[in-house]
Amino acid sequence: MKYLVILCLFFFSFTASEPIHVFLIGDSTMADKVSADFPETGWGMPFASFFNEAVEVQNHAYNGRSTKSFRREGRWAKVFNQIKKGDYVLIQFGHNDAKVSDTSRYAPAQTDFRENLIRYVRETRSKGGIPVLLTPTQRRKFDSIGVFVDQHADYPAVVREVAKAEKVLLIDIEKESKKYIAAEGPEGAKKMFLHYPAGIFKKFSKGVADDTHFSPFGAKKIASLVAEGILASNEHLRSFLQKSAFSQKYVFELPNVATTAFKKDTFNIVSYGAVSSASKLNTSAIQQTIDIAAKQGGGVVRVPAGFFVTGAITLRSHINFHLDAGAVLQFSADAAQYPLVRTNWEGVDAIRAQSPITAIGERNIAITGSGIIDGNGEAWRPVKKGKLTPGEWDKLVRSGGVLDDKKDTWYPTERALKGSKMDQPGVIAAGFNEAKAEEIKEFLRPNMISLRECEQILLEGVTFQNSPAWNVHPLLCKHLTVENITVKNPWFAQNGDGIDIESCEYVSVRNSRFDVGDDGICLKSGKDAEGRKRGRPSAHITIENCVVFHGHGGVVVGSEMSGGVHDLFVSNCQFLGTDVGLRFKTARGRGGVVENIYIQDISMKNISGEAILFDMYYQGKDPVATFGNGGETPKIESKPVDAGTPQFKNIFVDRVVAKGAETGLLVRGLPEMPIHHIYLSNLDIEAKQTYRVIEASDIQLTNANFTQTGDKKPELINVKHWKLNAQ
């Protein structure tokens, strides 16, 4: 008998406990949908993914149901019979209770609706379950001047009153969804709901404009609001919310990026007069194709295999600009094809040559395919003699162009050379207008892809190369997806950045490769006073599974970050031969706060400068010349804190391996504003100097292994609360 008891105890100790059940009851905004309904999505569908395996979510919500019909049809009985002690029931009704003309569903707010909610709450408790009341989600409704219109009458108030009287957890989705929808405005809020033109989805083949039911993005947004309410509560359920790969964050807290969707109608540029040729200019034919497609509600503008020369073109809303495999879109070397425009350069308003591809204020746009976009950057870029071999330099000089007075920098034209000698060339605040800018036009080289104030953007599959200045520049954009692109520039390309994400929110950069002449993947938010006045941070950004082969930095924040950068998530990236690995740079005068940065699983090799760099003395110079080769050291002096004082704080870096660097870790703050609360863990870094930390506080290194290969000893200068735990 004794052994039987022991055996039973052993068996039951290893038997998995039954999961906590979370039952969802409500209407179509919560309900599961079948695949044929796509893209319609109930918020209960993504909600289950926000919990770990100890929770089982059962979604019993059903289209068109009210508190009255859900019970009358026996749907509540099915849930009630399953409830066990400790299970949760999330209750959300209201949309269909208000349908006065339908007696099977109508439940007046102050009488039947109230009584029904109370019954659901008390019956849940009678089984030992835990009820949670949710106010109904808001619809997208605005008046003629863009003011949000509430359509819920008394129903949300009644839910709040019942929750208070019955002492039930309330998750006020009506309040939170109203706040979000109103902030997004009439156009921005459309991405929450089913707003699609004809010809995209089978169920909505004639198009749909539904302001009640959710898109996949909208459903996830509402589900996240519910999870946020649970986390903020004292309920036991909060302990089962699923942590993300970033241990400091839950899954529901990661950025939610709205995607694009396009009509299948295809417009081939050849059908509108484009010709594959080494010399024929196809600007008019390509732009005409884009404009005609846009007027017909959008679709795919196709660039077939071939070599197509063009000047500057402009994308329109609902256009997927698609390059087939074998397609090369070659931008002309003729500066006349790129008129001067008022835009933004390095964080300030400036006059520049128009970008080869531009989109301003457009929605639902894409550049996709397997082709190549070439910016003909050699027609614009200056080149430093020291960056070329003697043979390459001689060949470049013989090709034309002009040299500066020192004969060590080549410029493509006299106008480009003239611009190099000016103070703040092209900057509007410095007095430049179009006439004055024309005198230095080639110096005012454009970024190749300029996307400004656009929303729901997709860049996928294409190779972007040989840009005049930066390759890809999204500015003041929202909901950008970058997937599987290749970005290339010569290693000597001045300002030849890969992608510069400036003052953008909700961005995903995945599975992409960068081999460039300046920063690889860069986050910015405006420069100095202009950037602070703009006040638009770069935020809610995910970068994962990317490789940077060459560049001044792998993943870079700054130096123009005056609007701030926050909620950046970087994982599974490799930097192979970059000057600096993880590079955070700023300077006095910038202002702005960089915070809530989460980085993990980074591999580096052959880093010329610093593997990890936090620097508040950025000088706008080649980082290797400045630091790696013993360049000048800035004077450390304290100055008063003001609006131009930048901050780096609350940065988490985990699991970094670096094979070969000049310095493993460099932290260099300001006396008046030390870099603070930096947490680095699980480091394995080989460097000539392991670390150098100046003007910093609360720097914590856990499980950090440094291998020193040079003579320079580690340095700590004016550092408070330094903690280093080696392996």
XYZ file of C-alpha atoms in Angstrom:
727
model
C 0.000 0.000 0.000
C 2.857 2.339 0.888
C 4.454 1.864 -2.533
C 1.106 2.389 -4.281
C 0.693 5.777 -2.571
C 4.225 6.791 -3.552
C 3.591 5.667 -7.145
C 0.381 7.697 -7.303
C 2.092 10.781 -5.910
C 4.876 10.353 -8.466
C 2.370 10.024 -11.313
C 0.277 13.029 -10.343
C 3.329 15.209 -9.731
C 4.217 14.857 -13.406
C 0.683 15.167 -14.795
C 0.187 18.514 -16.519
C -2.410 20.653 -14.809
C -5.454 21.563 -16.872
C -5.032 24.928 -18.581
C -6.907 28.007 -17.544
C -9.722 28.594 -20.001
C -10.536 32.030 -21.314
C -13.965 32.109 -22.920
C -14.806 34.964 -25.275
C -18.475 35.829 -25.739
C -19.627 38.649 -27.938
C -20.378 39.671 -31.502
C -18.695 39.772 -34.913
C -16.009 42.254 -33.904
C -14.609 39.537 -31.622
C -15.597 36.374 -33.536
C -13.411 33.917 -35.444
C -13.661 34.113 -39.244
C -13.189 31.428 -41.876
C -10.480 31.778 -44.520
C -13.054 32.816 -47.130
C -13.818 35.912 -45.038
C -10.269 37.264 -45.296
C -9.238 39.992 -44.655
C -12.090 40.397 -42.149
C -10.668 39.471 -38.753
C -12.201 39.370 -35.297
C -9.987 40.582 -32.482
C -10.397 37.260 -30.697
C -8.313 35.587 -33.415
C -4.918 37.175 -32.623
C -5.786 37.412 -28.918
C -4.968 33.756 -28.241
C -1.350 34.260 -29.372
C -0.779 36.712 -26.525
C -0.827 33.953 -23.888
C 1.514 31.103 -23.057
C 0.632 27.409 -23.203
C -0.991 27.467 -19.749
C -4.006 29.304 -21.189
C -6.545 27.999 -23.685
C -8.640 30.656 -25.372
C -12.029 29.551 -26.673
C -13.722 32.069 -28.918
C -17.502 31.636 -28.766
C -18.319 35.087 -30.126
C -20.609 34.992 -33.150
C -21.587 37.386 -35.900
C -24.606 39.563 -35.232
C -25.262 38.440 -31.673
C -26.494 40.566 -28.778
C -26.684 39.831 -25.067
C -30.216 38.609 -25.781
C -29.741 36.423 -28.873
C -26.456 34.908 -27.639
C -28.367 33.467 -24.687
C -31.591 32.626 -26.554
C -29.725 30.550 -29.168
C -28.046 28.407 -26.507
C -24.569 29.782 -27.104
C -24.195 30.881 -23.496
C -25.294 27.476 -22.222
C -22.451 25.862 -24.157
C -19.954 28.161 -22.437
C -21.603 27.965 -19.018
C -21.417 24.173 -18.934
C -17.626 24.303 -19.432
C -16.701 26.951 -16.874
C -14.531 25.722 -14.026
C -13.105 27.503 -11.041
C -10.437 29.980 -12.095
C -11.576 30.227 -15.715
C -12.212 33.640 -17.240
C -15.142 34.857 -19.320
C -14.606 38.029 -21.367
C -17.955 39.608 -22.204
C -18.349 42.228 -24.949
C -21.698 43.170 -26.472
C -23.491 46.345 -27.478
C -23.371 46.707 -31.246
C -26.371 44.471 -31.924
C -28.275 45.149 -28.703
C -28.980 48.604 -30.179
C -30.807 47.246 -33.258
C -34.291 48.557 -32.437
C -35.914 47.080 -35.556
C -34.881 43.495 -34.699
C -36.857 42.185 -31.728
C -34.760 39.016 -31.595
C -31.682 41.068 -30.725
C -32.804 44.425 -29.362
C -32.011 44.944 -25.692
C -32.513 48.495 -24.396
C -29.391 49.747 -22.670
C -30.895 50.705 -19.305
C -33.122 47.643 -18.907
C -32.589 44.363 -20.769
C -28.952 45.006 -21.717
C -28.070 45.881 -18.123
C -29.939 42.871 -16.759
C -28.343 40.523 -19.276
C -24.835 41.676 -18.378
C -25.556 41.177 -14.684
C -26.810 37.651 -15.382
C -23.668 36.771 -17.354
C -21.492 38.086 -14.524
C -23.329 36.317 -11.726
C -23.735 33.028 -13.561
C -20.005 33.012 -14.367
C -19.251 33.518 -10.689
C -21.672 30.769 -9.708
C -19.319 28.286 -11.397
C -16.201 29.787 -9.798
C -15.339 31.646 -12.993
C -14.038 35.186 -13.234
C -16.037 37.583 -15.430
C -14.423 40.491 -17.284
C -16.573 43.174 -18.898
C -15.498 44.985 -22.049
C -17.163 48.029 -23.509
C -17.961 47.704 -27.240
C -15.401 48.776 -29.805
C -15.907 52.071 -31.555
C -16.822 52.388 -35.207
C -15.043 54.732 -37.604
C -17.389 57.693 -37.884
C -16.444 61.336 -38.488
C -18.530 64.376 -39.360
C -17.980 66.647 -42.354
C -15.166 68.551 -40.651
C -13.339 65.472 -39.390
C -14.619 65.385 -35.799
C -15.158 61.910 -34.358
C -18.823 60.908 -33.874
C -19.798 58.504 -31.069
C -22.498 56.017 -32.140
C -22.819 53.906 -28.996
C -25.395 55.886 -27.003
C -25.787 54.547 -23.430
C -24.372 51.058 -23.929
C -20.733 51.711 -22.912
C -21.881 53.662 -19.831
C -24.060 50.780 -18.744
C -21.145 48.342 -19.050
C -19.064 50.636 -16.837
C -21.853 50.923 -14.280
C -22.389 47.160 -14.115
C -18.664 46.550 -13.755
C -18.500 48.993 -10.849
C -21.594 47.674 -9.113
C -20.591 44.024 -9.501
C -16.909 44.706 -8.748
C -15.802 43.207 -12.058
C -12.652 44.023 -14.016
C -13.564 46.525 -16.732
C -11.512 46.853 -19.915
C -12.740 50.035 -21.500
C -12.220 49.276 -25.202
C -14.768 51.919 -26.219
C -12.658 54.608 -24.588
C -9.304 53.314 -25.873
C -10.471 52.596 -29.426
C -12.110 56.027 -29.610
C -8.832 57.626 -28.541
C -6.907 55.765 -31.244
C -9.432 56.251 -34.062
C -9.859 59.951 -33.318
C -6.096 60.456 -33.262
C -5.676 58.685 -36.598
C -8.363 60.796 -38.241
C -10.781 59.912 -41.054
C -8.127 58.574 -43.439
C -5.645 57.086 -41.014
C -8.342 55.124 -39.197
C -9.355 53.282 -42.369
C -6.533 50.781 -41.902
C -8.319 49.537 -38.758
C -11.352 48.519 -40.747
C -12.335 46.945 -44.062
C -11.559 49.625 -46.622
C -10.434 48.003 -49.856
C -11.152 48.761 -53.523
C -12.640 46.219 -55.887
C -10.532 43.450 -57.330
C -8.369 42.484 -54.350
C -10.234 39.942 -52.209
C -12.688 37.295 -53.371
C -15.296 37.992 -50.701
C -15.155 41.718 -51.435
C -14.673 41.520 -55.190
C -16.682 44.716 -55.673
C -14.823 46.551 -52.941
C -15.782 47.220 -49.341
C -16.115 50.213 -47.010
C -17.008 48.721 -43.625
C -16.378 50.879 -40.559
C -17.375 48.254 -37.981
C -15.403 45.107 -38.784
C -11.655 44.849 -38.572
C -8.743 44.332 -40.903
C -5.970 42.049 -39.588
C -4.185 45.156 -38.337
C -7.276 46.502 -36.599
C -8.063 43.177 -34.955
C -4.545 42.939 -33.563
C -4.752 46.525 -32.331
C -7.950 45.830 -30.370
C -6.587 42.522 -29.053
C -3.507 44.396 -27.829
C -5.710 46.909 -26.002
C -7.466 44.028 -24.258
C -4.131 42.425 -23.309
C -2.938 45.813 -22.064
C -5.987 46.016 -19.810
C -5.287 42.563 -18.411
C -1.640 43.426 -17.735
C -2.677 46.594 -15.895
C -5.093 44.646 -13.676
C -4.529 42.571 -10.560
C -6.017 39.473 -12.149
C -4.093 36.189 -12.025
C -4.525 35.971 -15.809
C -1.890 38.663 -16.307
C 0.832 36.231 -15.211
C 0.164 34.065 -18.279
C 0.682 36.762 -20.893
C 3.347 35.589 -23.328
C 6.760 37.220 -23.104
C 8.331 38.039 -26.464
C 11.835 37.093 -27.575
C 12.833 40.369 -25.901
C 12.500 39.442 -22.231
C 11.534 42.991 -21.218
C 8.459 43.000 -23.462
C 5.304 40.971 -23.984
C 4.261 39.716 -27.411
C 1.345 42.128 -27.575
C 3.690 45.077 -26.978
C 5.762 44.520 -30.132
C 5.117 46.848 -33.098
C 1.989 46.152 -35.130
C 2.544 47.213 -38.749
C -0.372 47.589 -41.173
C 0.259 45.935 -44.531
C -0.560 46.833 -48.141
C -3.100 45.292 -50.538
C -3.392 45.909 -54.287
C -5.689 45.208 -57.176
C -4.434 42.482 -59.488
C -4.920 44.676 -62.571
C -1.544 44.956 -64.314
C -0.247 47.857 -66.419
C 2.893 47.031 -68.393
C 5.069 50.094 -69.055
C 5.896 48.713 -72.530
C 2.206 48.950 -73.442
C 2.415 52.696 -72.823
C 5.501 53.333 -74.919
C 8.494 52.341 -72.753
C 11.372 50.793 -74.713
C 14.265 48.695 -73.478
C 17.288 50.652 -74.678
C 20.647 51.956 -73.493
C 19.728 55.527 -74.422
C 15.989 56.102 -74.906
C 14.470 58.128 -72.087
C 11.259 56.510 -70.809
C 10.194 59.031 -68.162
C 6.916 60.028 -69.828
C 5.897 56.460 -70.639
C 6.554 55.203 -67.097
C 4.848 58.163 -65.416
C 1.868 57.845 -67.748
C 1.526 54.184 -66.826
C 1.552 55.024 -63.112
C -0.973 57.845 -63.515
C -3.395 55.803 -65.626
C -3.246 52.905 -63.169
C -3.898 55.285 -60.273
C -6.925 56.818 -62.000
C -8.370 53.318 -62.403
C -8.098 52.573 -58.705
C -4.562 51.247 -58.651
C -2.937 47.941 -59.420
C 0.433 46.619 -60.530
C 2.663 48.792 -62.721
C 4.973 46.225 -64.289
C 8.538 46.805 -65.442
C 9.355 43.713 -67.529
C 12.808 42.249 -68.105
C 14.954 44.757 -69.999
C 16.998 47.936 -69.552
C 14.865 51.047 -69.093
C 16.374 54.536 -68.747
C 14.266 57.175 -67.028
C 14.301 60.487 -65.219
C 12.501 61.251 -61.975
C 9.140 59.520 -61.472
C 6.426 59.840 -58.828
C 4.458 57.004 -57.253
C 0.729 57.266 -56.561
C -1.565 55.702 -53.990
C -2.605 52.066 -54.496
C 0.246 51.384 -56.926
C 2.536 48.371 -56.672
C 5.562 49.304 -58.803
C 6.856 45.852 -59.723
C 10.149 44.964 -61.417
C 10.338 41.516 -62.985
C 13.470 39.409 -62.723
C 15.873 40.732 -65.335
C 14.490 44.278 -65.190
C 16.939 47.154 -64.707
C 15.496 50.613 -64.084
C 18.420 52.927 -64.818
C 18.083 56.557 -63.799
C 19.531 59.093 -66.197
C 22.866 60.818 -65.566
C 21.369 64.073 -66.893
C 20.805 66.448 -63.965
C 18.152 68.288 -66.002
C 15.863 65.271 -65.469
C 15.698 66.055 -61.753
C 14.167 69.489 -61.060
C 15.006 71.296 -57.841
C 12.420 70.764 -55.119
C 11.905 71.821 -51.523
C 12.461 68.791 -49.342
C 14.500 67.745 -46.313
C 18.197 66.837 -46.110
C 19.983 65.541 -43.034
C 17.147 66.675 -40.815
C 16.619 70.235 -42.056
C 14.460 71.836 -44.754
C 16.495 72.242 -47.899
C 16.388 72.517 -51.675
C 17.688 69.434 -53.453
C 17.408 67.780 -56.835
C 14.236 65.715 -57.027
C 14.712 62.087 -56.069
C 14.612 59.501 -58.863
C 11.574 57.930 -57.167
C 9.337 60.144 -55.032
C 6.055 59.709 -53.188
C 4.554 62.453 -51.021
C 1.423 61.913 -48.938
C 0.512 58.686 -50.712
C -1.160 55.643 -49.156
C -0.851 51.944 -49.913
C 2.196 51.939 -52.201
C 4.898 49.402 -52.966
C 8.091 48.737 -54.866
C 8.401 44.987 -55.315
C 9.854 42.277 -57.524
C 13.263 40.854 -58.369
C 14.686 43.617 -60.551
C 17.310 46.296 -60.003
C 16.923 50.041 -59.493
C 20.157 51.916 -60.249
C 20.498 55.591 -59.305
C 23.513 56.419 -61.531
C 25.245 57.788 -58.453
C 28.597 58.265 -60.186
C 27.088 61.236 -62.039
C 26.562 63.024 -58.713
C 28.971 61.827 -56.044
C 32.272 63.440 -55.055
C 35.086 60.932 -54.537
C 38.076 61.273 -52.212
C 41.467 60.302 -53.619
C 42.382 58.339 -50.528
C 39.455 55.976 -51.086
C 40.724 54.719 -54.473
C 43.815 52.937 -55.722
C 46.183 55.044 -57.869
C 44.893 53.353 -60.998
C 41.241 53.927 -60.067
C 41.973 57.580 -59.267
C 43.721 58.195 -62.597
C 40.844 56.602 -64.473
C 38.297 58.744 -62.631
C 40.198 61.994 -63.295
C 40.535 61.165 -67.000
C 36.775 60.580 -67.248
C 36.047 64.308 -66.795
C 34.892 66.319 -63.826
C 37.001 68.704 -61.749
C 39.334 68.546 -58.739
C 39.302 70.730 -55.663
C 42.200 73.042 -54.802
C 44.030 70.309 -52.892
C 43.630 67.908 -55.812
C 42.422 65.206 -53.444
C 38.657 65.268 -54.100
C 36.976 64.780 -57.464
C 33.646 66.422 -58.335
C 31.519 65.569 -61.374
C 30.942 69.233 -62.369
C 32.009 72.783 -61.603
C 28.625 73.389 -59.963
C 29.210 70.470 -57.607
C 32.646 71.862 -56.677
C 31.156 75.330 -56.095
C 28.579 73.898 -53.702
C 31.291 72.173 -51.685
C 32.767 75.551 -50.794
C 29.526 77.043 -49.484
C 28.195 77.166 -45.945
C 24.977 75.159 -45.553
C 24.464 74.676 -49.296
C 20.809 74.378 -50.250
C 19.512 74.939 -46.703
C 16.427 77.156 -46.802
C 17.148 78.696 -43.400
C 20.539 79.775 -44.750
C 18.856 81.860 -47.461
C 18.815 79.433 -50.386
C 16.065 79.620 -52.971
C 15.672 77.754 -56.247
C 17.648 80.294 -58.296
C 20.605 80.244 -55.934
C 20.430 76.458 -55.648
C 20.560 76.091 -59.451
C 24.140 77.416 -59.354
C 25.237 74.354 -57.351
C 22.695 71.798 -58.568
C 24.967 68.747 -58.873
C 26.127 69.308 -55.305
C 22.501 69.003 -54.154
C 22.369 65.300 -54.918
C 19.104 63.527 -54.237
C 18.340 60.502 -52.149
C 17.342 57.763 -54.585
C 14.007 56.693 -53.039
C 12.205 59.494 -51.187
C 8.963 58.582 -49.414
C 7.531 61.488 -47.433
C 4.409 61.465 -45.260
C 3.230 58.202 -46.777
C 1.375 55.401 -45.040
C 1.239 51.635 -45.602
C 4.313 51.055 -47.719
C 5.964 47.855 -48.900
C 9.519 47.506 -50.255
C 10.155 43.887 -51.150
C 12.617 41.825 -53.155
C 14.186 44.621 -55.223
C 17.872 45.577 -55.376
C 18.425 49.312 -54.771
C 21.917 50.404 -55.784
C 24.283 53.181 -56.767
C 22.357 56.066 -55.264
C 23.431 59.736 -55.633
C 23.150 60.174 -51.832
C 21.150 57.958 -49.458
C 19.546 54.937 -51.075
C 16.158 54.675 -49.355
C 14.744 57.538 -47.283
C 11.301 57.204 -45.682
C 10.506 60.473 -43.896
C 7.482 61.090 -41.660
C 5.965 57.802 -42.790
C 3.845 55.260 -40.930
C 3.485 51.525 -41.388
C 6.446 50.628 -43.553
C 7.373 47.020 -44.337
C 10.821 46.301 -45.791
C 11.272 42.651 -46.703
C 14.091 40.830 -48.482
C 15.651 43.811 -50.246
C 19.281 44.281 -51.239
C 20.887 47.720 -50.950
C 24.294 48.362 -52.536
C 26.680 51.263 -52.985
C 30.437 51.480 -53.596
C 32.248 51.419 -50.277
C 33.666 54.893 -50.987
C 30.223 56.420 -51.698
C 29.991 59.572 -49.593
C 26.587 59.774 -47.845
C 25.877 56.421 -49.474
C 23.641 55.159 -46.648
C 21.511 52.054 -47.082
C 18.192 52.991 -45.510
C 17.539 56.085 -43.374
C 14.303 55.772 -41.438
C 13.531 59.318 -40.312
C 10.669 60.313 -38.005
C 8.775 57.171 -38.964
C 6.529 54.988 -36.823
C 5.614 51.303 -37.085
C 8.333 49.927 -39.304
C 9.484 46.370 -40.006
C 12.840 45.716 -41.722
C 13.459 42.007 -42.228
C 15.623 39.554 -44.137
C 17.542 42.247 -46.020
C 21.154 42.866 -47.040
C 23.154 46.094 -47.074
C 26.594 46.736 -48.568
C 27.086 50.481 -48.684
C 29.421 53.456 -48.329
C 27.997 54.958 -45.141
C 25.584 53.828 -42.432
C 23.773 50.599 -43.237
C 20.433 50.722 -41.376
C 19.962 54.132 -39.791
C 17.325 55.689 -37.522
C 16.917 59.481 -37.521
C 14.364 62.095 -36.413
C 15.490 65.554 -37.506
C 18.361 67.852 -36.644
C 18.755 70.377 -33.831
C 16.047 73.032 -33.399
C 14.194 72.063 -36.598
C 14.028 68.443 -35.500
C 12.837 69.354 -32.022
C 10.182 71.638 -33.480
C 8.994 68.845 -35.782
C 8.781 66.628 -32.704
C 8.268 63.363 -34.569
C 10.302 60.470 -33.188
C 11.262 57.296 -34.970
C 9.429 54.695 -32.925
C 7.974 51.184 -32.835
C 10.515 49.730 -35.220
C 11.608 46.121 -35.707
C 14.845 45.152 -37.468
C 15.545 41.429 -37.749
C 17.498 38.914 -39.805
C 19.512 41.544 -41.665
C 23.145 41.574 -42.816
C 25.350 44.630 -43.253
C 28.505 43.757 -45.183
C 30.106 47.176 -45.281
C 29.311 50.634 -44.007
C 30.122 53.129 -41.307
C 27.709 51.337 -39.006
C 25.546 48.227 -38.949
C 22.474 49.470 -37.102
C 22.841 53.187 -36.367
C 20.863 55.706 -34.346
C 21.620 59.360 -35.133
C 23.264 61.608 -35.456
C 20.135 63.560 -36.451
C 17.850 62.296 -33.690
C 16.474 65.527 -32.244
C 12.884 64.251 -32.296
C 13.902 61.167 -30.341
C 14.041 57.448 -31.036
C 12.212 54.913 -28.882
C 10.871 51.376 -28.893
C 13.416 49.951 -31.302
C 13.747 46.146 -31.497
C 16.796 44.661 -33.241
C 17.523 40.932 -33.443
C 19.439 38.298 -35.384
C 21.643 40.643 -37.416
C 25.205 40.252 -38.699
C 27.738 43.003 -39.373
C 30.659 41.821 -41.480
C 33.380 44.404 -42.057
C 31.526 47.539 -40.965
C 33.460 50.416 -39.401
C 31.256 50.275 -36.289
C 28.763 47.610 -35.274
C 25.986 49.042 -33.103
C 26.389 52.793 -33.416
C 24.563 55.433 -31.362
C 25.772 58.938 -32.185
C 24.730 62.476 -31.332
C 26.177 65.839 -30.307
C 25.382 68.876 -28.225
C 22.704 70.935 -29.894
C 20.720 67.942 -31.105
C 18.522 67.414 -28.070
C 16.152 64.484 -28.246
C 15.963 61.291 -26.214
C 16.984 57.811 -27.358
C 15.389 55.277 -25.034
C 13.705 51.901 -24.752
C 16.031 50.187 -27.191
C 16.123 46.374 -27.257
C 18.892 44.559 -29.146
C 19.811 40.882 -29.137
C 21.585 38.147 -31.070
C 24.126 40.194 -32.988
C 27.204 38.708 -34.678
C 30.111 40.840 -35.927
C 33.415 40.254 -37.665
C 36.295 42.559 -38.669
C 34.940 45.762 -37.137
C 37.417 48.565 -37.873
C 36.301 50.758 -34.991
C 33.942 50.002 -32.112
C 31.774 46.928 -31.802
C 29.303 48.857 -29.614
C 29.391 52.651 -29.560
C 27.405 55.236 -27.580
C 28.896 58.636 -28.408
C 27.723 62.186 -27.730
C 30.664 63.799 -29.521
C 29.798 62.920 -33.106
C 31.923 65.037 -35.438
C 30.526 64.111 -38.829
C 33.733 62.314 -39.785
C 34.715 58.843 -40.888
C 34.448 56.852 -37.630
C 37.622 54.865 -38.286
C 39.680 57.980 -38.920
C 38.182 59.587 -35.822
C 38.448 56.746 -33.337
C 39.964 53.583 -34.736
C 43.176 55.206 -35.926
C 43.799 57.463 -32.965
C 42.170 60.615 -34.314
C 41.576 63.768 -32.329
C 39.887 63.465 -28.961
C 37.173 66.025 -28.189
C 37.580 68.339 -25.228
C 35.442 67.165 -22.321
C 33.858 70.164 -20.640
C 30.594 70.695 -18.832
C 27.934 73.017 -20.208
C 24.433 73.935 -18.974
C 21.641 71.494 -19.765
C 19.169 72.954 -22.254
C 16.801 71.877 -25.035
C 19.808 70.933 -27.148
C 21.166 68.422 -24.616
C 20.707 64.866 -25.953
C 20.059 61.751 -23.868
C 20.811 58.035 -24.274
C 19.122 55.847 -21.664
C 17.314 52.565 -21.013
C 19.104 50.516 -23.650
C 19.228 46.721 -23.426
C 21.750 44.692 -25.435
C 21.912 40.902 -25.109
C 23.922 38.141 -26.787
C 26.555 39.863 -28.896
C 29.568 38.107 -30.436
C 32.267 40.229 -32.090
C 35.386 38.697 -33.635
C 37.919 41.479 -34.073
C 37.340 45.157 -33.291
C 39.435 48.171 -32.361
C 37.349 48.747 -29.220
C 34.761 46.406 -27.772
C 32.617 49.045 -26.064
C 32.920 52.825 -26.156
C 30.564 54.918 -24.060
C 31.208 58.661 -24.140
C 28.646 60.921 -22.539
C 28.559 64.582 -21.632
C 29.566 65.798 -18.167
C 26.189 67.513 -17.855
C 24.303 64.512 -19.286
C 25.989 61.158 -18.734
C 24.842 58.200 -20.798
C 22.876 56.144 -18.300
C 21.043 52.915 -17.653
C 22.706 50.788 -20.281
C 22.354 47.042 -19.752
C 24.589 44.674 -21.699
C 24.551 40.922 -21.162
C 26.075 37.779 -22.646
C 28.860 39.512 -24.552
C 31.748 37.708 -26.221
C 33.946 40.381 -27.783
C 37.495 40.234 -29.101
C 39.064 43.712 -29.413
C 42.348 45.557 -29.109
C 40.869 47.607 -26.283
C 38.033 45.929 -24.426
C 36.139 48.980 -23.202
C 36.404 52.722 -22.700
C 33.662 54.421 -20.693
C 33.571 58.172 -20.058
C 30.875 60.254 -18.347
C 28.337 57.530 -17.709
C 26.243 56.080 -14.906
C 24.373 52.875 -14.191
C 26.194 50.782 -16.758
C 25.692 47.092 -16.112
C 27.493 44.277 -17.932
C 26.392 40.747 -17.078
C 28.136 37.582 -18.241
C 30.508 39.657 -20.360
C 33.608 38.046 -21.846
C 36.188 40.417 -23.358
C 39.330 39.156 -25.069
C 41.994 41.858 -25.342
C 44.292 41.657 -28.393
C 46.092 45.002 -28.039
C 48.040 47.015 -25.503
C 45.389 49.551 -24.479
C 43.944 48.848 -21.069
C 40.251 49.287 -20.251
C 39.319 52.813 -19.158
C 36.689 54.165 -16.794
C 36.558 57.964 -16.497
C 33.871 59.705 -14.417
C 31.676 56.625 -14.312
C 29.152 56.022 -11.533
C 27.483 52.724 -10.722
C 29.568 50.587 -13.060
C 28.974 46.850 -12.705
C 30.862 44.217 -14.669
C 30.259 40.510 -14.170
C 32.482 38.439 -16.416
C 31.874 34.832 -17.444
